[in-house]
XYZ file of C-alpha atoms in Angstrom:
343
model
C -81.686 61.178 43.052
C -81.940 58.622 40.262
C -82.313 54.932 40.728
C -78.584 54.373 40.204
C -77.663 56.321 43.346
C -76.932 54.350 46.491
C -78.880 54.914 49.650
C -77.896 58.008 51.653
C -77.690 56.741 55.223
C -75.443 56.619 58.240
C -74.364 52.980 57.993
C -73.483 50.295 55.499
C -74.702 47.260 57.421
C -77.528 44.941 56.529
C -78.138 42.586 53.649
C -77.327 43.792 50.137
C -78.829 42.545 46.930
C -76.791 40.267 44.723
C -74.398 42.030 42.383
C -74.204 45.160 44.567
C -70.959 45.286 46.576
C -70.455 47.048 49.845
C -69.309 50.534 48.956
C -69.064 53.988 50.431
C -68.628 57.187 48.469
C -67.808 60.662 49.708
C -68.822 63.016 46.904
C -66.981 66.292 46.248
C -69.946 68.203 47.717
C -69.713 66.221 50.985
C -72.562 63.762 50.391
C -71.968 60.279 51.787
C -73.478 57.366 49.869
C -73.497 53.654 50.727
C -73.884 50.497 48.635
C -73.802 52.101 45.223
C -75.174 50.192 42.249
C -72.766 49.440 39.381
C -74.042 52.330 37.263
C -73.624 54.755 40.145
C -70.105 53.430 40.831
C -69.139 54.275 37.251
C -70.600 57.771 37.675
C -68.758 58.250 40.979
C -65.439 57.385 39.331
C -66.008 60.235 36.856
C -67.211 62.708 39.492
C -64.162 62.370 41.728
C -64.377 62.274 45.499
C -63.324 59.255 47.557
C -64.747 55.828 46.737
C -64.222 52.512 48.506
C -65.745 49.367 46.992
C -65.492 45.977 48.712
C -66.043 43.149 46.217
C -67.114 39.635 47.174
C -65.168 37.413 44.763
C -67.694 34.583 45.218
C -70.350 36.801 43.586
C -69.641 36.685 39.840
C -71.684 39.813 39.208
C -69.644 41.772 41.737
C -66.362 40.355 40.476
C -67.242 41.379 36.932
C -67.136 45.021 38.059
C -63.351 44.810 38.268
C -63.173 44.589 34.483
C -66.365 46.213 33.241
C -66.491 49.240 35.556
C -62.963 49.749 36.869
C -61.073 48.377 33.866
C -58.320 46.745 35.887
C -55.607 44.726 34.167
C -56.639 41.138 33.440
C -53.511 39.740 35.140
C -54.445 41.466 38.387
C -58.039 40.271 38.062
C -56.804 36.696 37.592
C -54.755 37.013 40.771
C -57.901 37.884 42.742
C -59.331 34.461 41.875
C -56.334 32.492 43.151
C -56.052 31.868 46.908
C -52.388 30.939 46.343
C -51.423 34.402 45.135
C -48.415 35.533 47.142
C -48.268 38.742 49.157
C -46.921 41.351 46.737
C -47.283 44.831 45.247
C -47.413 45.695 41.544
C -47.836 48.995 39.712
C -50.339 49.263 36.879
C -50.021 52.829 35.677
C -52.593 54.960 37.517
C -53.207 52.455 40.322
C -51.389 50.041 42.615
C -52.338 46.418 43.055
C -51.199 44.733 46.255
C -52.069 41.586 48.172
C -52.117 41.267 51.955
C -52.915 38.191 54.014
C -55.160 38.082 57.060
C -54.296 35.311 59.513
C -56.218 33.918 62.469
C -56.480 30.659 64.389
C -58.774 28.166 62.710
C -61.754 27.620 65.010
C -63.192 24.834 62.857
C -60.558 22.262 63.877
C -59.632 20.737 67.209
C -55.936 21.346 66.645
C -55.064 24.573 68.542
C -52.089 25.169 66.254
C -54.015 25.341 62.967
C -54.333 28.758 61.355
C -56.698 30.063 58.706
C -55.495 32.542 56.088
C -57.427 34.833 53.806
C -55.969 36.907 50.977
C -57.219 40.470 50.559
C -56.601 41.907 47.088
C -56.383 45.689 46.974
C -56.522 48.184 44.116
C -55.479 51.667 45.186
C -56.020 54.582 42.841
C -55.827 58.312 43.328
C -59.435 58.577 44.500
C -60.633 54.993 44.701
C -59.834 51.914 46.775
C -61.156 48.464 45.850
C -60.809 45.399 48.068
C -61.545 41.866 46.900
C -61.907 38.765 49.070
C -63.916 35.554 49.185
C -64.653 35.236 52.920
C -65.352 37.677 55.762
C -62.272 39.628 56.829
C -62.083 41.259 60.245
C -60.073 44.251 59.006
C -62.661 45.059 56.328
C -65.509 44.859 58.825
C -63.668 47.040 61.336
C -62.930 49.786 58.794
C -66.541 49.677 57.611
C -67.744 50.139 61.202
C -65.386 53.100 61.584
C -66.895 54.733 58.505
C -70.394 54.074 59.828
C -69.493 56.025 62.954
C -68.085 58.887 60.873
C -66.429 59.594 57.500
C -63.201 60.972 58.963
C -61.054 58.446 57.103
C -62.572 59.419 53.764
C -62.145 63.116 54.566
C -58.406 62.488 54.976
C -58.079 60.731 51.614
C -58.922 57.315 50.220
C -55.409 56.018 50.998
C -56.256 56.320 54.685
C -58.941 53.660 54.191
C -56.246 51.458 52.672
C -54.036 52.261 55.645
C -56.800 51.222 58.044
C -57.238 47.840 56.349
C -53.495 47.130 56.284
C -52.961 48.408 59.830
C -55.666 46.195 61.343
C -54.420 43.189 59.358
C -50.916 43.633 60.781
C -52.196 44.281 64.303
C -54.075 40.963 64.195
C -50.701 39.219 64.248
C -49.956 40.573 67.739
C -52.485 38.409 69.654
C -51.344 35.447 67.554
C -47.751 35.990 68.670
C -48.914 36.346 72.293
C -50.828 33.087 71.974
C -47.778 31.314 70.563
C -45.729 32.718 73.447
C -48.271 31.183 75.846
C -47.882 27.853 74.045
C -44.139 28.003 74.634
C -44.628 28.809 78.343
C -46.944 25.816 78.721
C -44.408 23.551 77.030
C -41.668 24.795 79.345
C -43.814 23.975 82.358
C -44.503 20.489 81.027
C -40.791 19.867 80.529
C -39.324 21.389 83.685
C -42.034 20.761 86.282
C -43.038 17.296 85.067
C -41.234 15.825 82.109
C -43.782 14.934 79.422
C -42.370 12.728 76.680
C -45.395 13.429 74.481
C -44.566 17.141 74.335
C -42.251 16.681 71.354
C -45.187 16.611 68.934
C -46.471 19.930 70.250
C -42.981 21.433 70.183
C -42.737 20.739 66.473
C -46.317 21.970 65.977
C -45.447 25.317 67.596
C -42.243 25.487 65.577
C -44.219 24.932 62.367
C -46.729 27.593 63.457
C -43.979 30.177 63.971
C -42.529 29.419 60.529
C -45.972 29.807 58.946
C -46.595 33.161 60.628
C -43.207 34.461 59.490
C -43.875 33.251 55.952
C -47.219 35.076 55.835
C -46.005 38.310 57.434
C -42.486 38.574 56.011
C -43.438 39.558 52.415
C -45.748 42.261 53.773
C -42.666 44.228 54.801
C -41.767 44.658 51.131
C -45.285 45.867 50.317
C -45.184 48.421 53.118
C -41.674 49.453 52.167
C -42.957 50.439 48.723
C -46.032 52.223 50.116
C -43.787 54.049 52.573
C -40.807 55.088 50.490
C -41.649 54.979 46.786
C -43.293 58.146 45.408
C -46.575 57.454 43.627
C -49.558 59.555 42.652
C -51.874 57.194 44.554
C -50.219 57.802 47.934
C -49.552 61.328 49.119
C -46.548 61.988 51.404
C -48.794 62.659 54.409
C -50.292 59.177 54.145
C -46.866 57.580 53.756
C -46.097 58.603 57.326
C -48.965 56.375 58.515
C -47.825 53.472 56.354
C -44.369 53.894 57.884
C -45.958 53.359 61.303
C -47.532 50.109 60.056
C -44.134 49.096 58.691
C -42.667 49.601 62.170
C -45.417 47.394 63.618
C -44.553 44.730 61.077
C -40.883 44.840 62.060
C -41.868 44.543 65.721
C -44.056 41.496 65.045
C -41.317 39.843 62.969
C -38.800 40.450 65.749
C -41.228 38.964 68.263
C -41.590 35.896 66.061
C -37.801 35.622 65.900
C -37.673 35.651 69.698
C -40.410 33.034 69.931
C -38.595 30.896 67.374
C -35.454 31.033 69.525
C -37.520 30.056 72.570
C -39.000 27.107 70.705
C -35.505 26.016 69.685
C -34.439 26.267 73.334
C -37.430 24.192 74.441
C -36.594 21.557 71.840
C -32.958 21.472 72.994
C -34.183 21.118 76.574
C -36.423 18.222 75.594
C -33.605 16.442 73.778
C -31.216 17.067 76.672
C -33.649 15.676 79.225
C -34.336 12.673 77.027
C -30.577 12.081 76.769
C -30.159 12.428 80.536
C -32.972 9.994 81.206
C -31.462 7.546 78.729
C -28.070 7.927 80.396
C -29.606 7.148 83.794
C -31.257 4.038 82.402
C -28.027 2.889 80.757
C -26.120 3.583 83.980
C -28.554 1.477 85.998
C -28.354 -1.353 83.492
C -24.558 -1.159 83.486
C -24.443 -1.406 87.308
C -26.746 -4.429 87.258
C -24.660 -6.072 84.534
C -21.390 -5.367 86.385
C -22.671 -6.784 89.678
C -24.129 -9.826 87.919
C -20.909 -10.565 86.030
C -19.047 -12.403 88.868
C -22.150 -14.460 89.604
C -22.284 -15.579 85.970
C -18.545 -16.368 85.953
C -18.595 -18.297 89.248
C -21.763 -20.133 88.247
C -20.125 -21.066 84.967
C -16.974 -22.351 86.683
C -18.882 -24.572 89.123
C -21.047 -25.773 86.274
C -18.125 -27.272 84.338
C -18.253 -31.045 83.911
C -15.027 -32.039 85.735
C -14.954 -34.674 88.453
C -11.967 -33.157 90.263
C -13.519 -29.722 90.544
C -13.124 -28.358 94.139
C -16.231 -28.671 96.328
C -17.987 -30.730 93.657
C -18.649 -33.627 96.013
C -18.899 -31.537 99.180
C -22.355 -31.364 100.799
C -21.721 -27.625 101.373
C -20.455 -26.957 97.845
C -23.611 -25.129 96.746
C -23.507 -22.836 99.751
C -19.802 -22.154 99.250
C -20.464 -21.183 95.597
C -23.412 -19.013 96.600
C -21.355 -17.301 99.303
C -18.541 -16.568 96.883
C -21.054 -15.045 94.435
C -22.605 -12.829 97.109
C -19.188 -11.736 98.387
C -17.975 -10.880 94.880
C -21.179 -8.926 94.130
C -20.921 -7.070 97.445
C -17.262 -6.269 96.763
C -18.091 -4.820 93.340
C -20.985 -2.819 94.785
C -18.687 -1.400 97.490
C -16.108 -0.428 94.850
C -18.705 1.311 92.648
C -20.115 3.130 95.652
C -16.654 4.261 96.752
C -16.015 5.649 93.254
C -19.387 7.438 93.445
C -20.551 5.687 90.314
C -23.864 4.602 91.855
């Protein structure tokens, strides 16, 4: 084989030279090639077969292949350079361009509610599939490992490689939803078992997390809806059945997020209700103290008036009489409140 042909081997792992993307090619005669050089990629596109190329967008030489070798539309190529590109699907004649978003918890921060997102840009043609991303993506690595163990996915058509990437990306949302559900359970314990006033910050953090997950996953339903139901030369009807299964998974995850969102709203309502109840108890206690103290203030004010003819003013027992009247009035008010079951 010439120098442009990638190495024929059983796996695609290991370091690759700069400008050579991870790629795997199943030739029409059954040969399996890994890590094809740019010249060989161009030859493989003409030969037919099934070709998957994974481009590192941080490598300018690799990224240049999108235009020079594959000839993709410049608008789609520009989208691959923007991390703010929304999840979407667009048709460009003989190929589809769609964006999916991988989500995981951010391990680089101390905040357990921070998530890290990574866009994966996909070009799906009749016999080629190109993925573009700027950081490692678990779904890409998993599909590559599957192909290292055997080329079954490529034997079933290149769209099945695309299905594997999308399917794993959606499935990664499931442990995230389970983790959020655990967060809600912990918050419920903190509110019902021992009321924690500081839990309100975490309640809003979980609520924000649920909204973020829904925002990242929601648009993917439209992408899968197109891959599932819209006829296109790039996706045969047999593969659409598998994309329909991923679409069902997406609906299930979205419904789970809706349930978690309702739980978070319930936890927030519980927090506000308990705060209101605690405030009511405090106000009730203060009101009882103020009510019992009222006759003492009134009686003390009466005996403090500057009149010479005031009863008991010149009596040696006047202070004790005033004190006794105060205590009796306070005790009478306490007895009345107790009888009304207000204290």
